[in-house]
GROMACS .gro file of C-alpha atoms in nm:
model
  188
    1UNK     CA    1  -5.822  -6.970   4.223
    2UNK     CA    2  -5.576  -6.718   4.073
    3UNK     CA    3  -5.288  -6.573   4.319
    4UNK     CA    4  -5.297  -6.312   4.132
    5UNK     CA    5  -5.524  -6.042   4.274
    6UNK     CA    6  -5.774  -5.843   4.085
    7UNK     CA    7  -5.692  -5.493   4.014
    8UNK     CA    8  -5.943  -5.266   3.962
    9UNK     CA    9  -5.938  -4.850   3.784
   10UNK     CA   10  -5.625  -4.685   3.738
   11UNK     CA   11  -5.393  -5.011   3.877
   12UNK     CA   12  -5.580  -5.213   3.586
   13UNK     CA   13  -5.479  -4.964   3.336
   14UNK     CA   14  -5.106  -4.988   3.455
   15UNK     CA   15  -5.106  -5.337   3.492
   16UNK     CA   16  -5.213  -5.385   3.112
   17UNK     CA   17  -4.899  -5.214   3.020
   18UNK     CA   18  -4.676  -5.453   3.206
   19UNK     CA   19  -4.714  -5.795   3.014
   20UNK     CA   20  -4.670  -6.032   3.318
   21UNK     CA   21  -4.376  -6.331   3.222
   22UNK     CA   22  -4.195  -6.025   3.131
   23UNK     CA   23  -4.052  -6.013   3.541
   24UNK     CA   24  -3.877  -6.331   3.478
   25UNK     CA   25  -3.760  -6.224   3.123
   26UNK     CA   26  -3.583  -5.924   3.285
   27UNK     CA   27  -3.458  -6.129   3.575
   28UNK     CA   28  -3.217  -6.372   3.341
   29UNK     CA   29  -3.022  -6.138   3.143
   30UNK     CA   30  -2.917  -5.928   3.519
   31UNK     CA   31  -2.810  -6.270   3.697
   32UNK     CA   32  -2.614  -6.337   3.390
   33UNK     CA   33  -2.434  -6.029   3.361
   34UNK     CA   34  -2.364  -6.052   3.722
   35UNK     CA   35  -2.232  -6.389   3.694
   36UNK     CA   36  -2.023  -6.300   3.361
   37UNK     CA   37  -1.866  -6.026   3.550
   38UNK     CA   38  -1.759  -6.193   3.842
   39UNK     CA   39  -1.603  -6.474   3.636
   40UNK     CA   40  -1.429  -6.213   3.443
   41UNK     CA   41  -1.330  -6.073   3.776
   42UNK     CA   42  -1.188  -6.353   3.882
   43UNK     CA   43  -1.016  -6.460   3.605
   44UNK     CA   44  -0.843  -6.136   3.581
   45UNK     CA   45  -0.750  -6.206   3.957
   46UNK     CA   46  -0.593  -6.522   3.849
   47UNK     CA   47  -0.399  -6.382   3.526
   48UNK     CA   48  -0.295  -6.070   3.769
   49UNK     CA   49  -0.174  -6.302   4.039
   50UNK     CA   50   0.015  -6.552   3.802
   51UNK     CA   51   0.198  -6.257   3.653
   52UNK     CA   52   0.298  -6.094   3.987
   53UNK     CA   53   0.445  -6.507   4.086
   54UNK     CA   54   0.621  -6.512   3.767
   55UNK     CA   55   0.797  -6.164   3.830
   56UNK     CA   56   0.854  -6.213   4.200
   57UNK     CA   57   1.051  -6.562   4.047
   58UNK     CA   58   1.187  -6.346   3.783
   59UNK     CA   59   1.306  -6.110   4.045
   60UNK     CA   60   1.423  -6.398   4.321
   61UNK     CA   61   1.614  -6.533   4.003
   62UNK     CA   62   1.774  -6.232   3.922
   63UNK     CA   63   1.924  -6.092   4.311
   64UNK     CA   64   2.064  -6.461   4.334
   65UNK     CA   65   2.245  -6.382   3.985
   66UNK     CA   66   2.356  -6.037   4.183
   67UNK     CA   67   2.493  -6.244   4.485
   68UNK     CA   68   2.638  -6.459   4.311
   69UNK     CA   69   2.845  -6.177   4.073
   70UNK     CA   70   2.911  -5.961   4.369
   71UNK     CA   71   3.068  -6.276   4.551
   72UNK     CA   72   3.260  -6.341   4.210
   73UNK     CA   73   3.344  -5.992   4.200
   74UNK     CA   74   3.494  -6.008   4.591
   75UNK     CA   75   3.681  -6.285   4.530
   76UNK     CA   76   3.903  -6.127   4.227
   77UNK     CA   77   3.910  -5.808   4.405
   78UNK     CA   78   4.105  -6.031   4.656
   79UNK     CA   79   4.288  -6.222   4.411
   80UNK     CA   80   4.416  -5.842   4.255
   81UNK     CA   81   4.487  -5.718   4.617
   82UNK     CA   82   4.710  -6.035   4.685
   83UNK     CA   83   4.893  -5.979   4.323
   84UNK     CA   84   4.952  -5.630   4.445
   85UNK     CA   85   5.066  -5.678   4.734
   86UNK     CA   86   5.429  -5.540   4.788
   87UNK     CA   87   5.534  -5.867   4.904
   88UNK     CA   88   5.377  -6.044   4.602
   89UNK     CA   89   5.533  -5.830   4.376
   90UNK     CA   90   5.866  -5.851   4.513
   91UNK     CA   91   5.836  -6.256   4.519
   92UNK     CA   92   5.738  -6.239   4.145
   93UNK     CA   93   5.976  -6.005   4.029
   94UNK     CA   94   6.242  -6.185   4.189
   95UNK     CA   95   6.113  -6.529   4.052
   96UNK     CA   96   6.153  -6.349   3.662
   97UNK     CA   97   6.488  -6.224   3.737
   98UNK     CA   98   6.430  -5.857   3.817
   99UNK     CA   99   6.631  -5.683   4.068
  100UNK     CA  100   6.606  -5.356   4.264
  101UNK     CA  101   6.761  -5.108   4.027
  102UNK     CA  102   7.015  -4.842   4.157
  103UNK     CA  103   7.031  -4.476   4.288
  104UNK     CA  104   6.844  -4.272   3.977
  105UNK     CA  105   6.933  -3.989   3.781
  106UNK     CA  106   6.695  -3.732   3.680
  107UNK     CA  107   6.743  -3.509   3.382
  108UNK     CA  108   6.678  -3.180   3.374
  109UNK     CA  109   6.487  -2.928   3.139
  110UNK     CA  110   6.847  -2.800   3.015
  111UNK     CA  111   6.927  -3.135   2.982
  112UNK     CA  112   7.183  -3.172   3.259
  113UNK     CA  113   7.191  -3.481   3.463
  114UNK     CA  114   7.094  -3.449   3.836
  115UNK     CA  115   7.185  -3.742   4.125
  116UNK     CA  116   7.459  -3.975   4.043
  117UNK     CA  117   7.312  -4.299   3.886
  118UNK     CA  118   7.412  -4.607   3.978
  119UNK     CA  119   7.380  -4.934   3.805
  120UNK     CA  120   7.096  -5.234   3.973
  121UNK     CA  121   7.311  -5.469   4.179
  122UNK     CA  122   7.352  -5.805   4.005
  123UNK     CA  123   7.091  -6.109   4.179
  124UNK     CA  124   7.418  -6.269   4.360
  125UNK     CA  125   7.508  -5.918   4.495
  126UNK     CA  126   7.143  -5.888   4.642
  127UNK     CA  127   7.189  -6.229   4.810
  128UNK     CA  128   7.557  -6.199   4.968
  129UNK     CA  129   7.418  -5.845   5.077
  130UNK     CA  130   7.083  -5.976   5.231
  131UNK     CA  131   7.321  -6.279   5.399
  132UNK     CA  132   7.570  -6.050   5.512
  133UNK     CA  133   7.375  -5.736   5.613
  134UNK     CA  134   7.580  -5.499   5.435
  135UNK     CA  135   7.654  -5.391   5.070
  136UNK     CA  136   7.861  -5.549   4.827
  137UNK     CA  137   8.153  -5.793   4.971
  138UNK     CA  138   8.512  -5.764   4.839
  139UNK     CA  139   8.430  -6.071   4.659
  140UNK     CA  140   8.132  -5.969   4.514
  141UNK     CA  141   8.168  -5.858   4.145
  142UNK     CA  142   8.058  -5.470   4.129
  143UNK     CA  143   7.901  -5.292   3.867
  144UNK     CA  144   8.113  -5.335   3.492
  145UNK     CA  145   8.300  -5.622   3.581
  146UNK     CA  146   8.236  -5.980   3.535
  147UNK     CA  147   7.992  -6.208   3.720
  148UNK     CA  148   8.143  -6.514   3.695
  149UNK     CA  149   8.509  -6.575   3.895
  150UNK     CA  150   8.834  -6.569   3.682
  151UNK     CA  151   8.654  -6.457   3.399
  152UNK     CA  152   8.829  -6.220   3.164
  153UNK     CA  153   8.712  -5.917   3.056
  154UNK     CA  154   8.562  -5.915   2.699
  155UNK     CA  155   8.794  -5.756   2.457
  156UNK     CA  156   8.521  -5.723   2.163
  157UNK     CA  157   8.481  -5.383   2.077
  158UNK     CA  158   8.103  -5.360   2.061
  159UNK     CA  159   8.029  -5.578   2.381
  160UNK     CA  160   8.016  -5.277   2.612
  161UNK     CA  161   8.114  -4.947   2.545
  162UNK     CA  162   8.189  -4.901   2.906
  163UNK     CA  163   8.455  -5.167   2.898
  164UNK     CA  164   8.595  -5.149   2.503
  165UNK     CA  165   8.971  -5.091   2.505
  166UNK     CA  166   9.024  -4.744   2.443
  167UNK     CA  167   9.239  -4.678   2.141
  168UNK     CA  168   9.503  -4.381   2.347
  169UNK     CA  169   9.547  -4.662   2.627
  170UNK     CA  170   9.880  -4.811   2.616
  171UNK     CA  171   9.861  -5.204   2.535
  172UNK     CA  172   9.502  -5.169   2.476
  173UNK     CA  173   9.363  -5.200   2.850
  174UNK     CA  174   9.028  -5.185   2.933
  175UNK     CA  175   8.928  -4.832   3.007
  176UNK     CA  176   8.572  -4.642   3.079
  177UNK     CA  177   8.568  -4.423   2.778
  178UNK     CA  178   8.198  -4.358   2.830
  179UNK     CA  179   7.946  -4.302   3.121
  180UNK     CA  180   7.835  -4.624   3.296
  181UNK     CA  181   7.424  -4.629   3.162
  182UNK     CA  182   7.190  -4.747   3.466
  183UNK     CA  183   7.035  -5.085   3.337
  184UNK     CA  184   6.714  -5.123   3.311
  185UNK     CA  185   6.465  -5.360   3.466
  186UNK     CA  186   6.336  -5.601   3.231
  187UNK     CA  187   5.940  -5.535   3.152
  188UNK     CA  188   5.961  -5.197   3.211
   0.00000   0.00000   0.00000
């Protein structure tokens, strides 16, 4: 017995035209395509979701690099505020031998001098001031004369110009025959 029923007129004539395996034929290539496309799909899913991991690890990586620069960063910001500091730089100074330097002078456009300049006070000066409160001691040597006690002044010509013996002086004494210069810090 056939399953197949019997057509008969115009169903006969359209059935002829329709070989019958060719519903199975047809049905092979569609389930392949559909299967081809979801594996592609899928795959693509994969790749996509492997390369999103690798830049969010990429991107994890690199704001850990940015903590750990900013922290680096904050640290020698520190480090340059405590070297600035006016107590830092006072405390280094003093440790290279600077001093405070004295009153200033200012020239002017014309090129007169304005303010009377005084000299920087010598580093034992600063500490007999600072241990007795006040300025110079009667002891202390002031500015042009010698530091050390008993010393005598130079009598070579080109030491100092503010101390050479002048050549009108009677005897040959010590006199200022030019303005006292302010001295200069050193590293300035």
């Amino acid at each position: 017995m056939s399953r197949k029923p019997h057509l008969k007129g115009r169903a006969a004539r359209l059935a002829r035209l329709f070989p019958a395996a060719r519903g199975r034929a047809a049905r092979t290539p569609f389930v392949l395509l559909v299967v081809l496309l979801l594996g592609g799909g899928l795959i693509s899913l994969l790749v996509l979701n492997s390369a999103l991991s690798a830049g969010s690890f990429r991107l994890d990586d690199l704001q850990q690099g940015t903590k750990n620069l900013t922290d680096e960063e904050q640290a020698l910001q520190r480090d340059v505020d405590a070297y600035s500091a006016p107590d830092a730089l006072q405390r280094r100074a003093r440790e290279l031998g600077m001093v405070p330097g004295g009153t200033p002078a200012f020239l002017g456009p014309d090129g007169t001098v304005k303010g009377d300049p005084s000299p920087a006070a010598s580093g034992d000066t600063l500490v007999r001031s600072a241990l007795t409160g006040a300025g110079a001691t009667a002891g202390a040597p002031g500015p042009g004369t010698s530091e050390t006690p008993g010393a005598a002044p130079s009598t070579d010509p080109g030491a100092d110009p503010a101390t050479a013996p002048s050549p009108d002086a009677p005897g040959g004494s010590p006199t200022a025959t030019a303005p006292a210069m302010p001295a200069t810090t050193p590293g300035r």
